[in-house]
Coordinates of C-alpha atoms in Angstrom, one line a residue:
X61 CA 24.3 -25.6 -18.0
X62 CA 22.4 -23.1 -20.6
X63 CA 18.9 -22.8 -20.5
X64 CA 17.1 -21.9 -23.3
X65 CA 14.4 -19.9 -22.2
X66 CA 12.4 -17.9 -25.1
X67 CA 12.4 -14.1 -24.8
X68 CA 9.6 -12.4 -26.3
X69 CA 10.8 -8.5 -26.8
X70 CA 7.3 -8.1 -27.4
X71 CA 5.6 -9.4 -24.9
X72 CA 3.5 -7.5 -22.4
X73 CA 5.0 -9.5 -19.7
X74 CA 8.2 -8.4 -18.3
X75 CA 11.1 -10.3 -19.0
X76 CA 12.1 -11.2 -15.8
X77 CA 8.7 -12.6 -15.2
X78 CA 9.0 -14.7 -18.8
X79 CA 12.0 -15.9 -17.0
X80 CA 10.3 -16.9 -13.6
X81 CA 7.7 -18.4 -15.5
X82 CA 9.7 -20.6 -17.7
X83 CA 12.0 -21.9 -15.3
X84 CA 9.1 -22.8 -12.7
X85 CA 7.4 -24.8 -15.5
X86 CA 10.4 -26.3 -16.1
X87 CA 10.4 -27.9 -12.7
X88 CA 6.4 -28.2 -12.6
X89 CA 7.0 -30.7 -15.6
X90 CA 10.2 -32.2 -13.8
X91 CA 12.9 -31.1 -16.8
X92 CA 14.7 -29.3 -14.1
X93 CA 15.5 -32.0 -10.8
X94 CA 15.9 -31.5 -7.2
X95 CA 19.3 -30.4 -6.9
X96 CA 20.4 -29.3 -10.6
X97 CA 22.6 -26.5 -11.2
X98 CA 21.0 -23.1 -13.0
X99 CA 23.4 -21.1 -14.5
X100 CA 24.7 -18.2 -12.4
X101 CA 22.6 -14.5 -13.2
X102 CA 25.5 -13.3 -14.7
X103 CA 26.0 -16.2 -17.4
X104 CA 22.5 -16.4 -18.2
X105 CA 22.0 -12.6 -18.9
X106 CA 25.1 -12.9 -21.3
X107 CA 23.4 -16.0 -22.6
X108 CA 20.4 -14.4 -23.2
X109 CA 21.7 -10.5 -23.8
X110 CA 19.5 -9.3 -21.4
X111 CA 20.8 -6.9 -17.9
X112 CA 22.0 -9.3 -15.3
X113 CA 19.3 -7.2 -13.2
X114 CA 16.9 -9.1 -14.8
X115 CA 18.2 -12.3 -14.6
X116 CA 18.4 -11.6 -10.7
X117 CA 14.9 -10.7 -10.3
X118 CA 14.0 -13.7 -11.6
X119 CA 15.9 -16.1 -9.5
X120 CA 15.2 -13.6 -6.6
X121 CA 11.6 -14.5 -6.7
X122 CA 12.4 -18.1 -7.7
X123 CA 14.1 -18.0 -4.3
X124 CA 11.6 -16.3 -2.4
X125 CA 8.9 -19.0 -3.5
X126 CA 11.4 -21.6 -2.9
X127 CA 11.7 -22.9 -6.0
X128 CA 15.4 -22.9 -5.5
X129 CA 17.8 -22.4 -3.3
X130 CA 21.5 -21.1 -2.7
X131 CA 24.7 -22.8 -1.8
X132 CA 27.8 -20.7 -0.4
X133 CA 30.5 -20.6 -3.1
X134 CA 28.7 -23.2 -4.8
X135 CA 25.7 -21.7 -7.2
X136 CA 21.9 -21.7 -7.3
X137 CA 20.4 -25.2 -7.1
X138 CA 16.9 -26.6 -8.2
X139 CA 15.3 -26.7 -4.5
X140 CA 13.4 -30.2 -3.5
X141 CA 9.5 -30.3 -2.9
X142 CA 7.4 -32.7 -2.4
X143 CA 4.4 -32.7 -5.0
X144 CA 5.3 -30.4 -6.9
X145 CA 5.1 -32.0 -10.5
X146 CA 1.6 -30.9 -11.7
X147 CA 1.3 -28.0 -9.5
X148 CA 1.7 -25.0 -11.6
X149 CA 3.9 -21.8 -11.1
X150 CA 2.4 -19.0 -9.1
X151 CA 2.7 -16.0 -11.1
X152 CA 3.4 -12.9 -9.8
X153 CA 0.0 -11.4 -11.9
X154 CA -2.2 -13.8 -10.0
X155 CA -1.1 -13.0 -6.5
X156 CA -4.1 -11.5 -4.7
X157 CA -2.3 -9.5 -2.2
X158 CA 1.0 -8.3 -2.1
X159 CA 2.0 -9.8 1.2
X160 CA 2.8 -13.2 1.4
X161 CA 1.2 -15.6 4.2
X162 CA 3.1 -15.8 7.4
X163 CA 5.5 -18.6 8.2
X164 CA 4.1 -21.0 10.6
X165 CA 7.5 -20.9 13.0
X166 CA 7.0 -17.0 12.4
X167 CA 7.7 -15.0 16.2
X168 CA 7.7 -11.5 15.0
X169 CA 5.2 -10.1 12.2
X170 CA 6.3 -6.8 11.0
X171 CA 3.2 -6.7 8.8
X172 CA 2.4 -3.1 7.8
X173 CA -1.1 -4.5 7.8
X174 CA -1.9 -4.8 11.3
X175 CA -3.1 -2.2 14.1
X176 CA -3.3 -2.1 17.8
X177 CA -6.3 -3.8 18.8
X178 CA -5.4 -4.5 22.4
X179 CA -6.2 -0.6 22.9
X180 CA -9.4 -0.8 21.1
X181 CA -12.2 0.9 23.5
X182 CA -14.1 -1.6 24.2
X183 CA -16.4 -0.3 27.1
X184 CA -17.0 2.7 25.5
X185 CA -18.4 0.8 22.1
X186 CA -20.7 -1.8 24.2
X187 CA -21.8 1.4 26.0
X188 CA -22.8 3.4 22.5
X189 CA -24.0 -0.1 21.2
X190 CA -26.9 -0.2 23.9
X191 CA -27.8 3.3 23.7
X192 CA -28.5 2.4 19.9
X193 CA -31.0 0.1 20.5
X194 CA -32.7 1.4 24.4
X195 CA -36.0 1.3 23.9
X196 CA -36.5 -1.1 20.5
X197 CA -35.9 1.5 18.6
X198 CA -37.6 0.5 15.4
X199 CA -36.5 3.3 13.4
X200 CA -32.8 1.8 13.0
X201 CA -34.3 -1.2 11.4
X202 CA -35.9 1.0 8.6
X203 CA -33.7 1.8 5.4
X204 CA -32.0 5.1 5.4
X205 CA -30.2 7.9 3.1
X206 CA -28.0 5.7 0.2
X207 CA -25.2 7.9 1.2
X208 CA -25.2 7.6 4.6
X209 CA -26.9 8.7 7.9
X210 CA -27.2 12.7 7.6
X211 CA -25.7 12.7 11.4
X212 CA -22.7 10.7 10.3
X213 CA -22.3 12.5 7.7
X214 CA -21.9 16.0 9.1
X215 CA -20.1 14.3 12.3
X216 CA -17.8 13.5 9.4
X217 CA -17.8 16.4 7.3
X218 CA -17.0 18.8 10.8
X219 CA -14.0 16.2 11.6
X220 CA -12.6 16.6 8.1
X221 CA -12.9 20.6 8.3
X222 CA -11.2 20.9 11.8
X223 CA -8.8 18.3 11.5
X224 CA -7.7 18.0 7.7
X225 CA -8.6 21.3 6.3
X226 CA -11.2 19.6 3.7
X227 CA -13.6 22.1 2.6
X228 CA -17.1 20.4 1.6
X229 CA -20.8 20.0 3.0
X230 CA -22.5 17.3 4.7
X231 CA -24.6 16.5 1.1
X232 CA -21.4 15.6 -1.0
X233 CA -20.0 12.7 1.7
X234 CA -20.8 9.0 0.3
X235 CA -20.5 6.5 3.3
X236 CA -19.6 3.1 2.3
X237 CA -18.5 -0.3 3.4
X238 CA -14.7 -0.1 2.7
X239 CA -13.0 1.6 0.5
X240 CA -13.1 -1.2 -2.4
X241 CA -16.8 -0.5 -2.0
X242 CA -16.5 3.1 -2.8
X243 CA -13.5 2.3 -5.5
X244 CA -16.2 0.4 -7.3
X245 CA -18.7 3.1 -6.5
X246 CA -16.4 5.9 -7.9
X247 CA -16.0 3.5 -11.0
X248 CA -19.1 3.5 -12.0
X249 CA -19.5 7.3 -11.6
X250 CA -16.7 8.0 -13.9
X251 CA -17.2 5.5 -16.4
X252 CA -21.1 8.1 -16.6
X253 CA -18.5 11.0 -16.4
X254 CA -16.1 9.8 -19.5
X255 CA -18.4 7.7 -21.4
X256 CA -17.2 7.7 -25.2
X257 CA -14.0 9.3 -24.5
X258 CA -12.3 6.8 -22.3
X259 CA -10.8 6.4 -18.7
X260 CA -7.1 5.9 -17.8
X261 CA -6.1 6.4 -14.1
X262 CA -2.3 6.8 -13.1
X263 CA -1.1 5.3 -9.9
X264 CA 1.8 6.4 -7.8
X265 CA 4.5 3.3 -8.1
X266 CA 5.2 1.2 -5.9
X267 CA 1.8 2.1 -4.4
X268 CA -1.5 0.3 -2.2
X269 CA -1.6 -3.1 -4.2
X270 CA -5.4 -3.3 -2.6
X271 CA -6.7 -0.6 -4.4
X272 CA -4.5 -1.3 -7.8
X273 CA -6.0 -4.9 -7.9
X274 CA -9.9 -3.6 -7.3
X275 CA -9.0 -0.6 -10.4
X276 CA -7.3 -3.4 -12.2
X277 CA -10.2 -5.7 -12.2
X278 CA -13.2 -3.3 -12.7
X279 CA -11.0 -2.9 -16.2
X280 CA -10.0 0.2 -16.1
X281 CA -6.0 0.4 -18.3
X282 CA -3.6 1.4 -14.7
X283 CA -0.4 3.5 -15.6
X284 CA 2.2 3.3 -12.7
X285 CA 3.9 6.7 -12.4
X286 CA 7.6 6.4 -11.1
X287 CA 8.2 8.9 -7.8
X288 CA 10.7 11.2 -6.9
X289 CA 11.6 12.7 -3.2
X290 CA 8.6 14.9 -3.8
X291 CA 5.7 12.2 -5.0
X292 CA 4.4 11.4 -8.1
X293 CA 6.2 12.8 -11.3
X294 CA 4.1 15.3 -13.1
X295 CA 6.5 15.0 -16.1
X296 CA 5.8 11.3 -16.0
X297 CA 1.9 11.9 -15.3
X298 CA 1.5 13.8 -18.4
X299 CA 3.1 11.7 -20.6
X300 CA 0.6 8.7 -19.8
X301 CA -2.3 10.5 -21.1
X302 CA -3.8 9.7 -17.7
X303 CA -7.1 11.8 -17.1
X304 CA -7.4 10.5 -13.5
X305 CA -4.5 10.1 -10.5
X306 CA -4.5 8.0 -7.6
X307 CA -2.1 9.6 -4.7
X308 CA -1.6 9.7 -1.2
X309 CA -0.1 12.9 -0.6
X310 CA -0.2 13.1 3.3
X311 CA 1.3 9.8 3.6
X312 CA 2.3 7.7 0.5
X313 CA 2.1 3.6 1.8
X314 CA 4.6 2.7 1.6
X315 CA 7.3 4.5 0.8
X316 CA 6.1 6.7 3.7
X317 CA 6.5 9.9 1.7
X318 CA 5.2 13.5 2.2
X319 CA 4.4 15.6 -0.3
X320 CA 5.6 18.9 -0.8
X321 CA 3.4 21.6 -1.5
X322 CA 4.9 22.4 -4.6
X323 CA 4.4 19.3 -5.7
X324 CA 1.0 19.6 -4.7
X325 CA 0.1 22.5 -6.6
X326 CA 2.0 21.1 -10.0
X327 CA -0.7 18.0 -9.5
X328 CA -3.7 20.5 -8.7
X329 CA -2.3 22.4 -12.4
X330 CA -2.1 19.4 -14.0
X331 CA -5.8 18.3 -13.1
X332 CA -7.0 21.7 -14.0
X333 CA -5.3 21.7 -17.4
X334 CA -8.1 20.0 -19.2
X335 CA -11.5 19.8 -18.6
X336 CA -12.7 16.2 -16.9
X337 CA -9.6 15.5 -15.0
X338 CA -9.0 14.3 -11.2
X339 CA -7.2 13.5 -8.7
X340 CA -8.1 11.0 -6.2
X341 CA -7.0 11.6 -2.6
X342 CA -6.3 8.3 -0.1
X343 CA -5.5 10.0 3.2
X344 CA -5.9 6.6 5.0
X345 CA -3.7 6.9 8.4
X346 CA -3.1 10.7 8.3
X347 CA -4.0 11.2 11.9
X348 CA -0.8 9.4 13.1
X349 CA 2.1 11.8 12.7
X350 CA 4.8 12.1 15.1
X351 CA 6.9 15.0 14.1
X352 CA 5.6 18.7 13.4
X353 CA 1.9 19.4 12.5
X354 CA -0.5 17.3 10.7
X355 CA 0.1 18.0 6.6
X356 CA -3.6 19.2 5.8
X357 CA -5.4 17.7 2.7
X358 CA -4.5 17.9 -0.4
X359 CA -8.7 18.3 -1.2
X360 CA -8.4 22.2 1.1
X361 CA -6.2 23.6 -1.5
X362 CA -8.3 22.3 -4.5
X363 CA -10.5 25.8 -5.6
X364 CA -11.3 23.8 -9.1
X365 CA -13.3 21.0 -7.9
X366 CA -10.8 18.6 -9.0
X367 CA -10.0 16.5 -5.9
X368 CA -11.5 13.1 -5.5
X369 CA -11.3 12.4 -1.5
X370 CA -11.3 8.5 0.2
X371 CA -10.7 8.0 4.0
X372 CA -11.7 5.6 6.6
X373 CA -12.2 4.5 10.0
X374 CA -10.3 1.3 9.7
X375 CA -6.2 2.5 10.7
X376 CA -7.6 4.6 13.6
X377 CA -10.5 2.5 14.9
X378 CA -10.3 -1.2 13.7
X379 CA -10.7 -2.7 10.3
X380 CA -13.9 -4.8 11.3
X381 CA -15.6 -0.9 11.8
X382 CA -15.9 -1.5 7.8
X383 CA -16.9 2.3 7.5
X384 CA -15.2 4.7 4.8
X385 CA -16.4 7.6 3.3
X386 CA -15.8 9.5 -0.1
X387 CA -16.1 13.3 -0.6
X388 CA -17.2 13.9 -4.3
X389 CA -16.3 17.4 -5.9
X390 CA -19.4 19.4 -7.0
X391 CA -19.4 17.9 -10.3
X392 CA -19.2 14.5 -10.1
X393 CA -22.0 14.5 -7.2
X394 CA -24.2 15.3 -9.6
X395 CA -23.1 12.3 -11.9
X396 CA -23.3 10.2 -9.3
X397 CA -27.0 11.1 -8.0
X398 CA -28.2 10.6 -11.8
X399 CA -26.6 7.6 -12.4
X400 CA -25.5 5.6 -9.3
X401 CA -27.8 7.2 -6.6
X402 CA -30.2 4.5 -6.3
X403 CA -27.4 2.5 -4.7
X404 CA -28.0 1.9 -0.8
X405 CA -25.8 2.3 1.6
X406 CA -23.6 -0.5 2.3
X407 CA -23.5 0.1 6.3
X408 CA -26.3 -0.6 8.5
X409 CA -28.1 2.7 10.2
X410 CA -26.5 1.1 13.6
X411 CA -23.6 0.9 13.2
X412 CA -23.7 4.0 11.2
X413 CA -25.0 5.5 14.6
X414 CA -22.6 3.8 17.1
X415 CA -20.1 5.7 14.9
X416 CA -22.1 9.0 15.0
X417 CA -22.4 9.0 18.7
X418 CA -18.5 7.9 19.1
X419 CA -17.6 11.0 16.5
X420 CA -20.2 13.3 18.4
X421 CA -19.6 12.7 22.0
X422 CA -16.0 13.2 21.6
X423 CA -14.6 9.6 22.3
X424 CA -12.9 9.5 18.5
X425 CA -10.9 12.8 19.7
X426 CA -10.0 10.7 22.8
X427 CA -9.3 7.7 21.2
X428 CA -6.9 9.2 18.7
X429 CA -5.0 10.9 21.2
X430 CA -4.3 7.9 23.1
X431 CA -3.4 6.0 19.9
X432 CA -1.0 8.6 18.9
X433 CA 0.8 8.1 22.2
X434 CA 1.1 4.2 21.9
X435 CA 2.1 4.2 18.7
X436 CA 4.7 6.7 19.3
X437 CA 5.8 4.9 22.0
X438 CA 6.5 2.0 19.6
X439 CA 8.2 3.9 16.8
X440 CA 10.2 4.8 19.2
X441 CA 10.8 1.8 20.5
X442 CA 11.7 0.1 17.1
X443 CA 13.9 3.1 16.2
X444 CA 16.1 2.5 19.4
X445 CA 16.5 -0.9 18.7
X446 CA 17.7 -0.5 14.8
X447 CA 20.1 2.1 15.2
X448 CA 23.5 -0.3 15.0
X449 CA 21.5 -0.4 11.4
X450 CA 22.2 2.4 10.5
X451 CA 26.0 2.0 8.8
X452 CA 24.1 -0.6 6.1
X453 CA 20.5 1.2 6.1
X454 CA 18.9 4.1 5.4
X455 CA 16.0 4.4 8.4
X456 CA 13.1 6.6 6.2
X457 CA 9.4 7.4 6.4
X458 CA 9.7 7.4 10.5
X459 CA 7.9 10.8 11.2
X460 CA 4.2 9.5 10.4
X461 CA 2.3 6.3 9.8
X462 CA 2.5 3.0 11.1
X463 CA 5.6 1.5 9.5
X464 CA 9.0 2.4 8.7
X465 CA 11.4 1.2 5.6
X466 CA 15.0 0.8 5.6
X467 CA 16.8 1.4 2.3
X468 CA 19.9 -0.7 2.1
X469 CA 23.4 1.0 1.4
X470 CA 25.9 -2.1 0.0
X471 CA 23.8 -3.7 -2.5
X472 CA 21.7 -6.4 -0.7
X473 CA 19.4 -8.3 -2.6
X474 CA 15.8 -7.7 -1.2
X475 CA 14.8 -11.6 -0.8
X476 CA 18.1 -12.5 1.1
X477 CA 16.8 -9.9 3.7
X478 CA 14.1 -11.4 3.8
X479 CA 15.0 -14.8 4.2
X480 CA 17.6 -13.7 6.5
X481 CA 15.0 -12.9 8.6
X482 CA 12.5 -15.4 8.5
X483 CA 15.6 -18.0 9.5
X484 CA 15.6 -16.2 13.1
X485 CA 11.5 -16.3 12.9
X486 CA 11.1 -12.7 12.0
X487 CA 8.7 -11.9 9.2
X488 CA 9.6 -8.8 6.9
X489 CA 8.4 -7.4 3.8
X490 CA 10.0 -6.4 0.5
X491 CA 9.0 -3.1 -0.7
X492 CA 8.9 -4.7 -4.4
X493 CA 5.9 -6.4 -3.2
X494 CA 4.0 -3.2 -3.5
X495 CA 5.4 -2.3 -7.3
X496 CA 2.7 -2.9 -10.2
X497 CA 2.9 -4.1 -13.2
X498 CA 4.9 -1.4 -15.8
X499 CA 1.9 -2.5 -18.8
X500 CA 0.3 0.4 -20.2
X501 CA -1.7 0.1 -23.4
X502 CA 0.1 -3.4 -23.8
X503 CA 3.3 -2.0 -24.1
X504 CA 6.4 -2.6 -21.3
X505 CA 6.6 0.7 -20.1
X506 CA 8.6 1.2 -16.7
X507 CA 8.3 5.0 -15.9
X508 CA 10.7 5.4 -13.2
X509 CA 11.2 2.4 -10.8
X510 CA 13.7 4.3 -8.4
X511 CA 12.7 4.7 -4.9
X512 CA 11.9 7.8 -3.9
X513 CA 14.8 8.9 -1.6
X514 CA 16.0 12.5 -1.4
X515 CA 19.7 12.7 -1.4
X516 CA 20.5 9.1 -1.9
X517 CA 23.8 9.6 -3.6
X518 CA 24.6 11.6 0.0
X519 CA 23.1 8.8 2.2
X520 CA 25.1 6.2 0.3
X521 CA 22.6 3.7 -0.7
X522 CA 23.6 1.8 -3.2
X523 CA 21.3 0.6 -6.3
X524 CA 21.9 -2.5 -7.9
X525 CA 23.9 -2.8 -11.5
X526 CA 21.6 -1.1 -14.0
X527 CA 20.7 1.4 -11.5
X528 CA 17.5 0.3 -10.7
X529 CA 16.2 0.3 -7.1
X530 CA 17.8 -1.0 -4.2
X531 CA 16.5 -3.1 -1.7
X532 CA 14.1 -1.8 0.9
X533 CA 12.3 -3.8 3.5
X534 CA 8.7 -2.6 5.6
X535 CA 8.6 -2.5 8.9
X536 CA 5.2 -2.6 10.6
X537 CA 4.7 -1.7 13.9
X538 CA 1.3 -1.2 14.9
X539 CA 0.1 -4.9 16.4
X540 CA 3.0 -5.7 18.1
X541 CA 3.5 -4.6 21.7
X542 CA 6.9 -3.0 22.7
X543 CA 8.2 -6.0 23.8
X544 CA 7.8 -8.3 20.8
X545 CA 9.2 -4.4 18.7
X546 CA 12.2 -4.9 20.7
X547 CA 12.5 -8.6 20.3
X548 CA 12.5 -8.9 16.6
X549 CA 14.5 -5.9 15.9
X550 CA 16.8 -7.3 18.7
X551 CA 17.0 -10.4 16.2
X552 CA 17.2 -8.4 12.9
X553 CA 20.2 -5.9 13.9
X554 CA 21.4 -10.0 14.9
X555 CA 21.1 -11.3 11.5
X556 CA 21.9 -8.3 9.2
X557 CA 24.5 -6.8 11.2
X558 CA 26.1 -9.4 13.1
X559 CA 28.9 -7.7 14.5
X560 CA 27.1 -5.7 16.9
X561 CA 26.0 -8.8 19.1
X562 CA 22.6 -9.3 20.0
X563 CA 20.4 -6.6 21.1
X564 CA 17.7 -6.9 23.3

């Protein structure tokens, strides 16, 4: 059968997304039935004189979503659900996180999301937590600085100096509920900073959809800027007329990337072209690195005042913690104390000093340490078990972080991966989940969707027909414990590469 799905060329959507969304309202409204034939990817892209790697993305995330479903040597079929008439496509621009929720017969999570809480130190936190409040101490119940408890603070800004080579004082360290809290925060400080001439921030693609979405809905226009082995494109950066750039240097998520210092230096001359330009740093999970020396910040080799710098407490303590902090270049700090000072801090002075005495009496040092061991222990762990992988994936991003991709070689689709794996109860995620939207200005603009692999001609990994990227799944290690790492990996090396028996 044909469908006749209307293309706009002009749309801002993507076209593969015009065709999700047409089809899926097709079977909302019940013009396609449970069990009728769609035309194969390569029949409809001749229909509609489009790249057949569009067509494919489409019915990739048709599949995915279980719209529809394959049959072996048969086609792609209309899948049944109950309800469904009346309930409305889910459109990839509305998803609120780009992780979908696990299956409920789900044994093995890979989610990059998770950490170790098991190893949390407990004791040592109920221990700090009465100390805080010996002798009703009243003065913890009294408001405090708006950017944070001037103990933290230098706790914080000492840390940063020993351990990441960031060069800045106690006074320019914001403390903040999360980093969407200081996101927000830092929005309203540039939109003081460029007021009249316009704000356009650049993100590394595929990149941390969390932080994209928060950008994204505080309005700001969002230009993803296609990677090579090296990090973000400085070619590509200047071309978007972006005056701020979002990167991860130490550790892009989740491609797992480091970047080079070269590349390092072209962002720093880029950002010190023109006056008024930035880069913001994320070094979130930068103390886990499991080969070599820690790479220091990108913020120590900034002599402009050009580097924006986000971390947190939440990969290396626990997420509840809900403390982050923000080093603002000279500059900007004073922006920020004219026209978002009067802001309060968003963490409560104890809590703020549990984590002071935990950074001060040297439990965070401790506590690292250990973690870096466990974790290692489980990278190495999952790497053991995924080896027989190797002759179909490319194992990359393994020497820091908390999760490791693998690229595939012969031309898998991404969703059958995935699906593959949910059928033996193991849950895996699709880098393409972690791509945003090519729209900049309203116009399509895909800057480089490639993933960035050095060498991938070499390694044999195999994109798809137009060249595009090919498929790469995320493998998060950090919640489970070695046992459940070997199990599912045991179970994927099962179901992806079958001849080399079951390994447990």
């Amino acid at each position: 059968m044909d469908l006749m799905i209307p293309i706009d060329s002009q749309s801002k959507k993507p076209m593969y997304e015009q065709i999700y969304a047409y089809i899926c309202e097709e079977i909302r409204t019940g013009s396609l039935t449970a069990g009728e034939r769609l035309p194969s990817t390569r029949a409809l892209a001749g229909h509609l004189k489009i790249s057949r790697s569009t067509t494919q993305m489409a019915y990739d995330q048709l599949l995915a979503e279980g719209y529809v479903e394959t049959r072996p040597y048969r086609g792609v079929f209309v899948a049944k659900m109950e309800g469904m008439v009346g309930a409305g496509p889910r459109i990839r621009e509305e998803m609120e996180t780009s992780e979908p929720e696990p299956a409920v017969d789900c044994r093995i999570d890979f989610s990059p999301r998770g950490i170790d809480l098991d190893s949390f130190p407990y004791n040592t936190w109920r221990k700090l937590s009465r100390n805080t409040l010996v002798d009703d101490n009243k003065e913890m119940f009294h408001s405090g600085s708006h950017q944070g408890e001037p103990g933290l603070r230098e706790a914080i800004r000492g840390y940063l100096h020993s351990a990441r080579g960031v060069e800045c004082g106690a006074e320019q360290i914001i403390v903040g509920a999360g980093s969407e809290y200081l996101l927000m925060l830092l929005s309203q400080v540039l939109r003081a900073k460029y007021a009249g001439s316009g704000l356009r921030i650049a993100m590394e693609n595929p990149t941390y959809r969390q932080a994209y979405l928060v950008l994204r809905s505080l309005g700001h226009p969002v230009c993803p800027i296609g990677m090579d082995a090296f990090g973000m494109r400085p070619d590509l950066l200047v071309q978007s007329r972006a005056n701020v750039a979002y990167v991860m240097p130490s550790h892009q998520f989740p491609t797992g990337a480091v970047m080079s210092v070269g590349r390092r230096q072209e962002l720093l001359n880029w950002a010190s072209a023109c006056e008024d330009r930035y880069l913001i740093e994320d070094d979130y999970d930068s103390e886990f690195r499991y080969r070599g020396k820690p790479i220091p910040a990108l913020q120590g080799m900034d002599r402009q005042g050009r580097v924006i710098y986000l971390g947190t407490f939440s990969k290396c303590i626990a997420p509840a913690i809900r403390v982050s902090y923000m080093v603002l270049p000279p500059e900007l700090l004073k922006v920020y104390r004219a026209k978002t000072g009067f802001y309060a801090s968003t963490v409560s002075r104890i809590d703020q000093n549990i984590l002071y005495q935990f950074l001060a009496q040297g439990h965070f040092e401790r506590h690292l340490n250990r973690m870096r061991a466990i974790y290692k222990a489980k990278h190495d762990a999952l790497l053991a078990v995924i080896r027989p992988l190797e002759g179909r994936f490319v194992i990359h991003g393994e020497n820091a972080g908390i999760h490791i991709l693998l690229t595939g070689r012969c031309g898998q689709a991404e969703a059958d991966l995935v699906r593959q794996a949910l059928a033996v109860g193991v849950r895996v995620y699709g880098l393409s989940g972690y791509f945003i939207d090519p729209v900049c200005e309203g116009k399509e603009t895909v800057l480089s969707p490639a993933v960035p692999l050095p060498d991938a001609e070499e390694m044999g990994v195999m994109p798809d027909e137009a060249g595009i990227r090919p498929a790469t799944i995320v493998l998060g290690y950090a919640s489970l414990s070695e046992a459940q790492i070997r199990e599912g990996a045991g179970l994927l090396v099962q179901c992806w590469c079958p001849q080399q028996g079951i390994i447990g």
